[in-house]
Amino acid sequence: MPKRIDPDTETVTFTFEGQIIRARPGDTVASALAASGIRHLRDSAVSGEPRGIFCMMGACFDCLVEVNGQPNRQACMTPVSQDLAVNRQNGGVEVKV
Amino acid sequence: MNNNSITSDVLVVGGGLVGAAIAWGLLDRGLTVTVLDEGDIALRASRGNFGLVWVQSKGDKMHEYARWTRRSADLWPDFAEHLAEETGISPSYEKPGGLHFILSEEEDRRVHAQHQRMHNVNGERGYGAEMLDRRQLDELVPGLGPEVISGSYCKHDGHANPLLLLRALHRGLGLRGGRYIPDGRVETLERDGDGFRATTSHGSYLGGRIVLAAGHGNKVLGPMLGLDVPIHPEKGEILVTERVAPLLPMPTHVLRQTNEGTIMIGDSHENTGYSTDSVTPVMSGIAQYAIRCFPALRNLRVVRSWGAVRILSADGFPVYQQSTDFSGAYTINCHSGVTLAAAHAGPLARMIAEGEFEPEITAFSPRRFDHA
Ligand SMILES: Cc1cc2nc3c(=O)[nH]c(=O)nc-3n(C[C@H](O)[C@H](O)[C@H](O)COP(=O)(O)OP(=O)(O)OC[C@H]3O[C@@H](n4cnc5c(N)ncnc54)[C@H](O)[C@@H]3O)c2cc1C
Ligand code: FES
């Protein structure tokens, strides 16, 4: 489980599934969630199995979350900012035809 | 000579879809097989293709190819199941049929005429593709753009995940006792006694027989064993969207939704040599055409793109050849290595094991170009 070396510098807050997450300026959504012990970010669009961070550098697209109502955002590529509303993504995004 | 020479019944040069499928099939026939494969810098169509197992429109000008393609598509369900059982890796093959969208009257006439020419390619079993009007299309695929006027549907078409297919074949190779040598770029080939010697930078390998399945590499390797390999590169670029809930019920010639939920968009044909660059004008052209076919794509983000080079002969049909000067040497080259994987692993591997090409595939000899 990832842990902060120096936890006292968490000055930014955002929500994940309504829960308040404390983050450091410069964190990404993924790093802040990992530091808070949250590993389950979405469910696979195919199997429904839980998915979370894998590469932490924008390549694998495993860390997708919904950010301020927008689906399929990469948590590891989204910098935290005060009052972001992040939600777990359940399955595939429905697209209207 | 070299004291790290390793001997097998058959050496297969190239571990892409073609070499891996043949090697897997040869191992099933009790032969010992070594696969020599170049590293990541090689041109590897098997890692960059669209994943269709496609029958319609194949072999209009060469009915042997239409039949060979269809034979492979008929073998695919068992092949996929067998691979999955043996290796635990499913190539996620599905056969819901496939669609070719038609956006102009002219294309409608062209495809219709092709159906008529090909209706008898498989004798009694027919060609398998039919024209659908817009109303029938709407029942099959809701959400088509207004410009789509008709479509061609073939029930034998399907799709697979080409990377899982390759992975499954490689694992199967190992499980069947084959040897796979990565970073094994073959530099020279020569006769050695009754067999062949393939030399790489780290040693040489001996085989009673040899199958050149090195994709574009065959052009350089073939002549060392008296095999002229008339193939050229043709680039195709592919875009991949973010994952979405099921949207497309079947693959089409320009779009398909993968087992993972992403949508692949493709079908460019570029004459840019061995370049694998992806370039903006082509990518936007591909995206625009796809949106005309299926406007909902407008709402999706593209997350990846790449270019890869097809292995094509002048007429687009396979080049399968047995060397006359060096008996026991073969070269196998083709576009549509996903589609043909089941035929390569089954009947073609058997013919190579038995040392005799059956009449149905002798049409793929490059001798057909001699009087061109
Ligand atoms: C954009 C695109 C879309 C496509 N779409 C489809 C599709 O939808 N359906 C379909 O059926 N087919 C499709 N294809 C075609 C299909 O990908 C190819 O037919 C197939 O991958 C060819 O496999 P291969 O093993 O011959 O070649 P490759 O994948 O190129 O493999 C050749 C191998 O040989 C090795 N090699 C080369 N030189 C040497 C050497 N000197 N020594 C040792 N090893 C060597 C390389 O490392 C490589 O691994 C597509 C191709 C492209 C490019
Ligand atoms: S963890 Fe791989 S893209 Fe975010």
Short mmCIF file of C-alpha atoms and ligand atoms in Angstrom, two decimals:
data_model
loop_
_atom_site.label_atom_id
_atom_site.label_comp_id
_atom_site.label_asym_id
_atom_site.label_seq_id
_atom_site.Cartn_x
_atom_site.Cartn_y
_atom_site.Cartn_z
CA MET A 1 0.00 0.00 0.00
CA PRO A 2 1.56 3.35 -0.99
CA LYS A 3 2.22 5.78 1.86
CA ARG A 4 3.27 9.41 1.96
CA ILE A 5 6.75 10.08 3.24
CA ASP A 6 5.58 13.42 4.48
CA PRO A 7 1.79 13.48 4.95
CA ASP A 8 1.47 16.93 6.48
CA THR A 9 1.63 18.79 3.20
CA GLU A 10 -1.85 17.81 2.05
CA THR A 11 -3.60 21.11 1.51
CA VAL A 12 -5.91 20.47 -1.43
CA THR A 13 -9.19 18.59 -1.12
CA PHE A 14 -11.46 16.97 -3.67
CA THR A 15 -14.12 14.30 -3.49
CA PHE A 16 -14.13 10.70 -4.62
CA GLU A 17 -17.57 9.13 -4.54
CA GLY A 18 -18.52 11.98 -2.23
CA GLN A 19 -15.75 11.17 0.24
CA ILE A 20 -13.29 13.98 0.95
CA ILE A 21 -9.75 13.19 -0.19
CA ARG A 22 -6.80 15.25 0.98
CA ALA A 23 -4.05 15.81 -1.58
CA ARG A 24 -0.83 17.68 -2.09
CA PRO A 25 -0.55 20.39 -4.69
CA GLY A 26 1.04 18.66 -7.70
CA ASP A 27 -0.63 15.34 -6.99
CA THR A 28 -2.59 13.67 -9.70
CA VAL A 29 -6.01 12.27 -8.88
CA ALA A 30 -4.42 8.81 -9.09
CA SER A 31 -1.54 9.56 -6.73
CA ALA A 32 -3.84 11.20 -4.19
CA LEU A 33 -6.28 8.28 -4.29
CA ALA A 34 -3.44 5.79 -3.98
CA ALA A 35 -2.09 7.68 -0.96
CA SER A 36 -5.57 7.44 0.57
CA GLY A 37 -5.67 3.71 0.04
CA ILE A 38 -8.20 3.78 -2.79
CA ARG A 39 -7.30 1.34 -5.51
CA HIS A 40 -10.59 0.49 -7.17
CA LEU A 41 -11.25 3.23 -9.73
CA ARG A 42 -13.59 1.64 -12.18
CA ASP A 43 -15.14 -1.64 -13.29
CA SER A 44 -14.10 -3.18 -16.58
CA ALA A 45 -16.47 -2.40 -19.43
CA VAL A 46 -16.32 -6.07 -20.40
CA SER A 47 -16.03 -8.29 -17.36
CA GLY A 48 -17.11 -5.90 -14.62
CA GLU A 49 -13.90 -6.67 -12.75
CA PRO A 50 -12.30 -3.89 -10.71
CA ARG A 51 -9.55 -1.82 -12.32
CA GLY A 52 -7.13 0.74 -10.95
CA ILE A 53 -3.78 2.34 -11.57
CA PHE A 54 -1.22 0.36 -13.51
CA CYS A 55 1.33 2.46 -15.38
CA MET A 56 0.84 5.84 -13.66
CA MET A 57 2.08 7.58 -16.79
CA GLY A 58 -0.84 7.83 -19.17
CA ALA A 59 -0.14 4.77 -21.28
CA CYS A 60 -2.39 1.97 -20.07
CA PHE A 61 -5.80 3.63 -19.66
CA ASP A 62 -6.58 1.38 -16.73
CA CYS A 63 -7.13 4.25 -14.28
CA LEU A 64 -10.21 5.79 -15.92
CA VAL A 65 -12.57 7.76 -13.68
CA GLU A 66 -15.35 10.28 -14.07
CA VAL A 67 -14.15 13.82 -13.34
CA ASN A 68 -16.72 16.59 -12.93
CA GLY A 69 -19.24 14.54 -14.87
CA GLN A 70 -16.85 13.71 -17.72
CA PRO A 71 -16.24 9.99 -18.14
CA ASN A 72 -13.05 8.19 -19.20
CA ARG A 73 -10.55 10.65 -17.69
CA GLN A 74 -7.18 9.19 -16.84
CA ALA A 75 -6.75 9.66 -13.09
CA CYS A 76 -2.97 9.55 -13.42
CA MET A 77 -2.97 12.37 -15.97
CA THR A 78 -5.45 14.63 -14.16
CA PRO A 79 -3.85 17.06 -11.71
CA VAL A 80 -5.80 17.60 -8.50
CA SER A 81 -7.43 20.92 -7.87
CA GLN A 82 -9.63 22.15 -5.08
CA ASP A 83 -13.21 20.82 -5.26
CA LEU A 84 -12.86 18.36 -8.14
CA ALA A 85 -15.70 15.83 -8.04
CA VAL A 86 -14.30 12.44 -8.99
CA ASN A 87 -16.43 9.32 -9.26
CA ARG A 88 -15.79 5.68 -9.84
CA GLN A 89 -16.72 4.58 -13.34
CA ASN A 90 -19.08 1.64 -13.55
CA GLY A 91 -18.64 -0.39 -16.71
CA GLY A 92 -18.62 1.15 -20.15
CA VAL A 93 -19.79 4.63 -20.89
CA GLU A 94 -23.06 4.65 -22.78
CA VAL A 95 -22.94 6.62 -25.99
CA LYS A 96 -26.19 7.77 -27.54
CA VAL A 97 -26.54 6.79 -31.18
CA MET B 1 31.25 -25.07 -37.64
CA ASN B 2 29.54 -23.19 -34.90
CA ASN B 3 29.36 -25.30 -31.77
CA ASN B 4 26.10 -23.80 -30.55
CA SER B 5 24.21 -25.10 -33.57
CA ILE B 6 20.82 -26.42 -32.56
CA THR B 7 19.00 -28.90 -34.73
CA SER B 8 15.25 -29.16 -35.36
CA ASP B 9 13.12 -30.86 -37.97
CA VAL B 10 11.92 -27.46 -39.11
CA LEU B 11 13.25 -23.94 -38.69
CA VAL B 12 10.64 -21.22 -38.96
CA VAL B 13 12.07 -17.76 -39.57
CA GLY B 14 9.67 -15.12 -38.24
CA GLY B 15 7.36 -15.34 -35.25
CA GLY B 16 4.52 -13.11 -36.43
CA LEU B 17 1.04 -14.46 -37.04
CA VAL B 18 2.13 -16.42 -40.09
CA GLY B 19 5.24 -18.06 -38.63
CA ALA B 20 3.63 -18.69 -35.24
CA ALA B 21 0.50 -20.28 -36.75
CA ILE B 22 2.53 -22.56 -39.02
CA ALA B 23 4.93 -23.51 -36.23
CA TRP B 24 2.05 -24.32 -33.88
CA GLY B 25 0.50 -26.49 -36.59
CA LEU B 26 3.79 -28.26 -37.37
CA LEU B 27 4.30 -29.09 -33.70
CA ASP B 28 0.91 -30.76 -33.68
CA ARG B 29 2.24 -33.17 -36.30
CA GLY B 30 5.06 -34.36 -34.10
CA LEU B 31 7.87 -32.36 -35.68
CA THR B 32 10.46 -30.46 -33.65
CA VAL B 33 10.36 -26.77 -34.47
CA THR B 34 12.52 -23.74 -33.73
CA VAL B 35 11.16 -20.26 -34.40
CA LEU B 36 13.73 -17.51 -34.93
CA ASP B 37 12.29 -14.04 -34.51
CA GLU B 38 13.76 -10.57 -34.87
CA GLY B 39 13.39 -8.10 -32.01
CA ASP B 40 11.06 -5.19 -31.38
CA ILE B 41 12.58 -2.98 -34.06
CA ALA B 42 11.33 -5.26 -36.84
CA LEU B 43 8.36 -4.33 -39.00
CA ARG B 44 5.63 -6.45 -37.50
CA ALA B 45 2.26 -6.29 -39.20
CA SER B 46 0.96 -8.82 -36.69
CA ARG B 47 1.15 -6.22 -33.92
CA GLY B 48 -0.50 -3.43 -35.88
CA ASN B 49 -3.44 -4.84 -37.76
CA PHE B 50 -7.20 -4.41 -37.58
CA GLY B 51 -8.18 -7.90 -36.42
CA LEU B 52 -10.81 -8.83 -38.96
CA VAL B 53 -11.43 -12.40 -39.99
CA TRP B 54 -12.88 -11.32 -43.29
CA VAL B 55 -14.33 -13.24 -46.19
CA GLN B 56 -16.42 -10.88 -48.29
CA SER B 57 -14.67 -9.22 -51.24
CA LYS B 58 -11.62 -11.49 -50.95
CA GLY B 59 -10.52 -13.25 -54.11
CA ASP B 60 -12.69 -11.64 -56.76
CA LYS B 61 -9.94 -12.10 -59.34
CA MET B 62 -8.61 -15.37 -57.92
CA HIS B 63 -11.21 -17.81 -56.78
CA GLU B 64 -8.63 -20.09 -55.17
CA TYR B 65 -8.02 -17.23 -52.75
CA ALA B 66 -11.74 -16.76 -52.12
CA ARG B 67 -11.97 -20.46 -51.28
CA TRP B 68 -8.83 -20.47 -49.12
CA THR B 69 -10.12 -17.48 -47.16
CA ARG B 70 -13.50 -19.08 -46.70
CA ARG B 71 -11.88 -22.34 -45.66
CA SER B 72 -9.95 -20.49 -42.97
CA ALA B 73 -13.06 -18.66 -41.77
CA ASP B 74 -14.86 -22.02 -41.56
CA LEU B 75 -11.98 -23.42 -39.49
CA TRP B 76 -11.75 -20.39 -37.18
CA PRO B 77 -14.38 -21.35 -34.57
CA ASP B 78 -12.65 -24.66 -33.78
CA PHE B 79 -9.22 -23.10 -34.05
CA ALA B 80 -10.12 -20.36 -31.54
CA GLU B 81 -11.65 -22.85 -29.14
CA HIS B 82 -8.71 -25.22 -29.39
CA LEU B 83 -6.20 -22.40 -28.77
CA ALA B 84 -8.14 -21.15 -25.78
CA GLU B 85 -8.40 -24.62 -24.26
CA GLU B 86 -4.77 -25.41 -24.79
CA THR B 87 -3.26 -22.10 -23.73
CA GLY B 88 -5.83 -20.45 -21.48
CA ILE B 89 -5.73 -17.43 -23.80
CA SER B 90 -8.79 -16.84 -25.91
CA PRO B 91 -8.19 -14.88 -29.11
CA SER B 92 -11.69 -13.49 -28.47
CA TYR B 93 -12.99 -14.51 -31.84
CA GLU B 94 -16.58 -13.67 -32.66
CA LYS B 95 -18.50 -14.38 -35.81
CA PRO B 96 -21.57 -12.16 -35.87
CA GLY B 97 -21.12 -11.53 -39.60
CA GLY B 98 -19.58 -8.39 -41.05
CA LEU B 99 -20.75 -5.30 -42.85
CA HIS B 100 -19.35 -3.15 -45.60
CA PHE B 101 -21.02 0.27 -45.61
CA ILE B 102 -21.92 1.72 -48.98
CA LEU B 103 -22.14 5.49 -49.37
CA SER B 104 -22.68 5.98 -53.11
CA GLU B 105 -24.78 4.55 -55.94
CA GLU B 106 -21.60 3.81 -57.80
CA GLU B 107 -20.21 1.73 -54.97
CA ASP B 108 -23.55 0.00 -54.59
CA ARG B 109 -23.33 -1.07 -58.24
CA ARG B 110 -19.71 -2.14 -57.89
CA VAL B 111 -20.31 -4.30 -54.81
CA HIS B 112 -23.51 -5.72 -56.24
CA ALA B 113 -21.67 -6.75 -59.41
CA GLN B 114 -18.96 -8.34 -57.30
CA HIS B 115 -21.56 -10.41 -55.45
CA GLN B 116 -22.89 -11.61 -58.79
CA ARG B 117 -19.45 -12.51 -60.10
CA MET B 118 -18.61 -14.35 -56.90
CA HIS B 119 -21.89 -16.01 -56.08
CA ASN B 120 -20.58 -19.38 -57.18
CA VAL B 121 -16.98 -19.28 -55.89
CA ASN B 122 -17.70 -21.97 -53.33
CA GLY B 123 -19.97 -24.03 -55.56
CA GLU B 124 -23.06 -25.17 -53.69
CA ARG B 125 -21.96 -23.38 -50.55
CA GLY B 126 -22.13 -20.06 -52.33
CA TYR B 127 -20.36 -16.82 -51.60
CA GLY B 128 -22.20 -15.87 -48.46
CA ALA B 129 -22.53 -12.12 -48.88
CA GLU B 130 -25.75 -10.29 -49.63
CA MET B 131 -26.81 -6.71 -50.30
CA LEU B 132 -28.91 -5.05 -47.62
CA ASP B 133 -30.98 -1.96 -48.19
CA ARG B 134 -31.03 0.91 -45.74
CA ARG B 135 -34.08 -0.39 -43.90
CA GLN B 136 -32.49 -3.81 -43.34
CA LEU B 137 -29.28 -2.11 -42.22
CA ASP B 138 -31.14 -0.01 -39.67
CA GLU B 139 -32.51 -3.18 -38.11
CA LEU B 140 -29.01 -4.60 -37.84
CA VAL B 141 -27.09 -1.50 -36.73
CA PRO B 142 -29.01 1.43 -35.26
CA GLY B 143 -27.36 4.83 -35.53
CA LEU B 144 -25.97 4.86 -39.07
CA GLY B 145 -25.34 8.18 -40.74
CA PRO B 146 -27.72 9.53 -43.40
CA GLU B 147 -25.14 9.04 -46.14
CA VAL B 148 -25.05 5.26 -45.76
CA ILE B 149 -27.37 4.07 -48.51
CA SER B 150 -26.89 0.32 -48.37
CA GLY B 151 -24.50 -2.34 -47.19
CA SER B 152 -23.00 -5.68 -47.96
CA TYR B 153 -23.41 -8.28 -45.22
CA CYS B 154 -21.53 -11.57 -45.02
CA LYS B 155 -22.35 -14.12 -42.36
CA HIS B 156 -18.89 -15.71 -42.57
CA ASP B 157 -17.13 -12.53 -41.42
CA GLY B 158 -15.98 -11.97 -37.87
CA HIS B 159 -13.17 -10.53 -35.81
CA ALA B 160 -10.58 -11.46 -33.21
CA ASN B 161 -8.09 -9.76 -30.96
CA PRO B 162 -4.88 -10.09 -33.01
CA LEU B 163 -2.56 -9.49 -30.05
CA LEU B 164 -4.22 -12.18 -27.97
CA LEU B 165 -4.15 -14.46 -31.00
CA LEU B 166 -0.41 -13.96 -31.34
CA ARG B 167 0.12 -14.37 -27.62
CA ALA B 168 -1.92 -17.59 -27.59
CA LEU B 169 0.05 -19.01 -30.54
CA HIS B 170 3.33 -18.19 -28.82
CA ARG B 171 2.25 -19.80 -25.60
CA GLY B 172 0.94 -22.78 -27.56
CA LEU B 173 4.30 -23.10 -29.29
CA GLY B 174 6.01 -23.39 -25.95
CA LEU B 175 3.45 -25.83 -24.53
CA ARG B 176 3.85 -28.09 -27.55
CA GLY B 177 7.59 -28.23 -27.00
CA GLY B 178 8.62 -25.77 -29.67
CA ARG B 179 11.57 -23.46 -29.19
CA TYR B 180 11.16 -19.72 -29.66
CA ILE B 181 14.28 -17.60 -30.06
CA PRO B 182 13.63 -13.88 -29.59
CA ASP B 183 16.21 -11.37 -30.83
CA GLY B 184 17.13 -14.04 -33.33
CA ARG B 185 17.46 -12.00 -36.50
CA VAL B 186 18.62 -14.32 -39.24
CA GLU B 187 21.46 -12.84 -41.24
CA THR B 188 22.41 -15.65 -43.58
CA LEU B 189 20.83 -18.85 -44.82
CA GLU B 190 22.58 -21.71 -46.53
CA ARG B 191 22.40 -25.41 -47.28
CA ASP B 192 24.02 -27.60 -44.69
CA GLY B 193 24.06 -31.29 -45.57
CA ASP B 194 20.50 -32.35 -46.27
CA GLY B 195 19.10 -29.40 -44.36
CA PHE B 196 19.64 -25.73 -43.74
CA ARG B 197 21.68 -23.46 -41.55
CA ALA B 198 20.34 -20.12 -40.36
CA THR B 199 22.90 -17.82 -38.81
CA THR B 200 22.04 -15.08 -36.35
CA SER B 201 24.35 -12.69 -34.56
CA HIS B 202 24.50 -15.02 -31.56
CA GLY B 203 24.82 -18.38 -33.22
CA SER B 204 23.45 -20.65 -35.85
CA TYR B 205 20.58 -23.09 -36.07
CA LEU B 206 20.12 -26.18 -38.17
CA GLY B 207 16.88 -27.49 -39.58
CA GLY B 208 15.91 -30.30 -41.88
CA ARG B 209 13.44 -27.96 -43.52
CA ILE B 210 12.98 -24.23 -43.37
CA VAL B 211 9.93 -21.98 -43.62
CA LEU B 212 10.55 -18.30 -44.28
CA ALA B 213 7.70 -16.41 -42.61
CA ALA B 214 9.57 -13.21 -41.87
CA GLY B 215 7.07 -10.81 -43.41
CA HIS B 216 8.99 -8.05 -45.20
CA GLY B 217 12.20 -9.78 -44.12
CA ASN B 218 11.44 -12.54 -46.64
CA LYS B 219 12.38 -10.24 -49.49
CA VAL B 220 15.98 -10.27 -48.29
CA LEU B 221 16.09 -13.84 -46.97
CA GLY B 222 14.29 -15.57 -49.85
CA PRO B 223 16.94 -15.09 -52.54
CA MET B 224 19.51 -16.82 -50.29
CA LEU B 225 17.51 -20.01 -50.90
CA GLY B 226 16.47 -19.43 -54.48
CA LEU B 227 13.12 -17.92 -53.53
CA ASP B 228 12.06 -14.72 -55.22
CA VAL B 229 9.57 -12.95 -52.94
CA PRO B 230 7.63 -10.28 -54.85
CA ILE B 231 6.06 -8.31 -51.99
CA HIS B 232 5.84 -4.62 -51.18
CA PRO B 233 4.79 -2.52 -48.18
CA GLU B 234 1.50 -0.65 -47.92
CA LYS B 235 0.83 1.40 -44.84
CA GLY B 236 -2.44 1.42 -42.94
CA GLU B 237 -3.21 3.66 -39.98
CA ILE B 238 -5.54 2.82 -37.14
CA LEU B 239 -7.21 4.94 -34.47
CA VAL B 240 -8.59 3.59 -31.21
CA THR B 241 -11.22 5.28 -29.08
CA GLU B 242 -11.86 5.20 -25.37
CA ARG B 243 -13.85 2.23 -24.08
CA VAL B 244 -17.62 2.35 -24.27
CA ALA B 245 -20.55 0.08 -23.57
CA PRO B 246 -21.51 -2.17 -26.51
CA LEU B 247 -22.32 0.04 -29.47
CA LEU B 248 -21.55 -1.91 -32.63
CA PRO B 249 -23.10 -5.38 -32.91
CA MET B 250 -20.71 -6.54 -35.62
CA PRO B 251 -17.45 -5.57 -37.27
CA THR B 252 -17.43 -3.49 -40.43
CA HIS B 253 -14.64 -2.88 -42.93
CA VAL B 254 -13.79 0.50 -41.31
CA LEU B 255 -14.95 0.16 -37.69
CA ARG B 256 -15.09 -2.52 -35.09
CA GLN B 257 -15.68 -2.60 -31.38
CA THR B 258 -13.17 -4.79 -29.59
CA ASN B 259 -13.83 -7.23 -26.78
CA GLU B 260 -12.44 -4.54 -24.46
CA GLY B 261 -15.00 -1.94 -25.51
CA THR B 262 -12.69 0.30 -27.55
CA ILE B 263 -13.61 1.12 -31.12
CA MET B 264 -10.96 0.63 -33.77
CA ILE B 265 -11.17 2.86 -36.81
CA GLY B 266 -9.08 2.19 -39.86
CA ASP B 267 -8.62 1.40 -43.49
CA SER B 268 -6.05 3.71 -45.03
CA HIS B 269 -3.91 2.47 -47.92
CA GLU B 270 -0.71 4.45 -48.20
CA ASN B 271 2.25 4.09 -50.47
CA THR B 272 4.95 5.41 -48.12
CA GLY B 273 7.50 2.61 -48.22
CA TYR B 274 8.40 0.97 -44.93
CA SER B 275 7.40 4.02 -42.86
CA THR B 276 5.10 3.33 -39.91
CA ASP B 277 4.50 7.00 -39.08
CA SER B 278 0.98 8.09 -38.28
CA VAL B 279 0.18 11.43 -39.87
CA THR B 280 -2.58 13.92 -39.12
CA PRO B 281 -4.16 14.32 -42.59
CA VAL B 282 -4.63 10.57 -42.93
CA MET B 283 -5.87 10.15 -39.37
CA SER B 284 -8.42 12.92 -39.74
CA GLY B 285 -9.54 11.44 -43.07
CA ILE B 286 -10.08 8.07 -41.40
CA ALA B 287 -12.00 9.69 -38.55
CA GLN B 288 -14.18 11.77 -40.88
CA TYR B 289 -15.17 8.79 -42.98
CA ALA B 290 -16.00 6.78 -39.87
CA ILE B 291 -18.18 9.59 -38.52
CA ARG B 292 -20.07 9.75 -41.82
CA CYS B 293 -20.82 6.05 -41.39
CA PHE B 294 -21.58 6.21 -37.69
CA PRO B 295 -22.09 9.72 -36.32
CA ALA B 296 -22.13 8.75 -32.60
CA LEU B 297 -18.34 8.35 -32.85
CA ARG B 298 -18.18 12.11 -32.78
CA ASN B 299 -18.72 11.90 -29.01
CA LEU B 300 -15.74 9.64 -28.37
CA ARG B 301 -12.15 10.50 -27.71
CA VAL B 302 -9.37 8.83 -29.64
CA VAL B 303 -6.78 7.47 -27.24
CA ARG B 304 -4.25 5.80 -29.51
CA SER B 305 -3.14 5.66 -33.11
CA TRP B 306 -0.44 3.93 -35.09
CA GLY B 307 0.69 2.95 -38.54
CA ALA B 308 1.76 -0.50 -39.72
CA VAL B 309 2.79 -1.89 -43.08
CA ARG B 310 0.88 -4.58 -44.89
CA ILE B 311 2.72 -7.30 -46.75
CA LEU B 312 1.29 -7.23 -50.24
CA SER B 313 1.98 -8.86 -53.58
CA ALA B 314 1.17 -7.06 -56.83
CA ASP B 315 -2.31 -8.61 -57.04
CA GLY B 316 -2.88 -8.67 -53.28
CA PHE B 317 -3.04 -12.48 -53.09
CA PRO B 318 -0.69 -14.66 -51.04
CA VAL B 319 2.75 -15.75 -52.20
CA TYR B 320 3.38 -19.32 -51.06
CA GLN B 321 6.38 -20.98 -52.57
CA GLN B 322 8.48 -24.12 -52.34
CA SER B 323 12.03 -23.65 -53.56
CA THR B 324 12.92 -25.74 -56.60
CA ASP B 325 16.67 -25.24 -56.16
CA PHE B 326 16.63 -25.90 -52.42
CA SER B 327 14.07 -28.60 -51.74
CA GLY B 328 12.65 -28.33 -48.24
CA ALA B 329 12.69 -24.51 -48.25
CA TYR B 330 9.40 -22.63 -48.24
CA THR B 331 8.30 -19.02 -48.05
CA ILE B 332 4.87 -17.91 -46.93
CA ASN B 333 3.76 -14.29 -47.41
CA CYS B 334 0.34 -12.77 -47.21
CA HIS B 335 -1.91 -9.96 -46.32
CA SER B 336 -4.79 -11.10 -44.04
CA GLY B 337 -2.67 -13.17 -41.69
CA VAL B 338 -5.41 -12.96 -39.05
CA THR B 339 -8.05 -14.30 -41.38
CA LEU B 340 -5.75 -17.03 -42.67
CA ALA B 341 -4.34 -18.04 -39.27
CA ALA B 342 -6.67 -21.03 -39.01
CA ALA B 343 -5.75 -22.24 -42.51
CA HIS B 344 -2.05 -21.71 -41.78
CA ALA B 345 -2.18 -23.63 -38.50
CA GLY B 346 -4.26 -26.41 -40.07
CA PRO B 347 -4.08 -27.35 -43.76
CA LEU B 348 -0.99 -25.33 -44.68
CA ALA B 349 1.07 -26.69 -41.76
CA ARG B 350 -0.04 -30.18 -42.77
CA MET B 351 1.02 -29.63 -46.39
CA ILE B 352 4.42 -28.36 -45.25
CA ALA B 353 4.81 -31.30 -42.88
CA GLU B 354 3.98 -33.68 -45.73
CA GLY B 355 6.20 -31.78 -48.15
CA GLU B 356 3.53 -31.34 -50.79
CA PHE B 357 1.39 -28.30 -51.63
CA GLU B 358 -2.11 -29.32 -52.63
CA PRO B 359 -3.43 -28.07 -55.96
CA GLU B 360 -5.77 -25.60 -54.24
CA ILE B 361 -2.81 -23.52 -53.06
CA THR B 362 -0.41 -23.91 -55.96
CA ALA B 363 -2.20 -20.90 -57.48
CA PHE B 364 -0.39 -18.76 -54.89
CA SER B 365 2.98 -19.48 -56.47
CA PRO B 366 4.78 -16.31 -57.59
CA ARG B 367 5.11 -17.95 -61.01
CA ARG B 368 1.78 -16.27 -61.75
CA PHE B 369 3.69 -12.99 -62.12
CA ASP B 370 6.18 -14.37 -64.65
CA HIS B 371 4.12 -13.55 -67.71
CA ALA B 372 2.80 -10.26 -66.38
C1 LIG C 1 -2.93 -1.70 -40.91
C2 LIG C 1 -3.11 -3.16 -41.14
C3 LIG C 1 -4.37 -3.73 -41.02
C4 LIG C 1 -4.54 -5.08 -41.22
N1 LIG C 1 -5.78 -5.61 -41.01
C5 LIG C 1 -5.95 -6.95 -41.12
C6 LIG C 1 -7.20 -7.53 -40.82
O1 LIG C 1 -8.16 -6.84 -40.42
N2 LIG C 1 -7.35 -8.87 -40.98
C7 LIG C 1 -6.32 -9.65 -41.42
O2 LIG C 1 -6.52 -10.86 -41.56
N3 LIG C 1 -5.10 -9.13 -41.68
C8 LIG C 1 -4.90 -7.80 -41.53
N4 LIG C 1 -3.67 -7.26 -41.78
C9 LIG C 1 -2.60 -8.14 -42.30
C10 LIG C 1 -1.90 -8.94 -41.23
O3 LIG C 1 -1.52 -8.11 -40.18
C11 LIG C 1 -0.68 -9.60 -41.86
O4 LIG C 1 -1.08 -10.40 -42.94
C12 LIG C 1 0.06 -10.49 -40.89
O5 LIG C 1 0.32 -9.84 -39.69
C13 LIG C 1 1.35 -10.95 -41.51
O6 LIG C 1 2.05 -11.71 -40.56
P1 LIG C 1 3.53 -12.11 -40.78
O7 LIG C 1 3.84 -13.06 -39.71
O8 LIG C 1 3.74 -12.52 -42.20
O9 LIG C 1 4.35 -10.75 -40.68
P2 LIG C 1 4.93 -9.92 -39.43
O10 LIG C 1 3.94 -9.67 -38.40
O11 LIG C 1 5.60 -8.74 -40.05
O12 LIG C 1 5.97 -10.89 -38.82
C14 LIG C 1 7.21 -11.14 -39.41
C15 LIG C 1 8.15 -11.52 -38.31
O13 LIG C 1 9.39 -11.85 -38.90
C16 LIG C 1 10.43 -11.35 -38.12
N5 LIG C 1 11.60 -11.16 -38.97
C17 LIG C 1 11.77 -10.28 -39.99
N6 LIG C 1 13.00 -10.42 -40.51
C18 LIG C 1 13.60 -11.41 -39.81
C19 LIG C 1 14.89 -12.03 -39.86
N7 LIG C 1 15.80 -11.64 -40.75
N8 LIG C 1 15.18 -13.00 -38.96
C20 LIG C 1 14.27 -13.40 -38.02
N9 LIG C 1 13.03 -12.86 -37.95
C21 LIG C 1 12.71 -11.88 -38.83
C22 LIG C 1 9.89 -10.07 -37.51
O14 LIG C 1 10.49 -9.83 -36.26
C23 LIG C 1 8.40 -10.38 -37.34
O15 LIG C 1 8.10 -10.81 -36.03
C24 LIG C 1 -3.45 -5.90 -41.59
C25 LIG C 1 -2.19 -5.34 -41.72
C26 LIG C 1 -2.01 -3.99 -41.49
C27 LIG C 1 -0.64 -3.43 -41.58
S1 FES C 2 -2.44 4.30 -14.66
FE1 FES C 2 -1.98 3.89 -16.75
S2 FES C 2 -3.00 5.49 -17.78
FE2 FES C 2 -3.29 5.95 -15.72
#
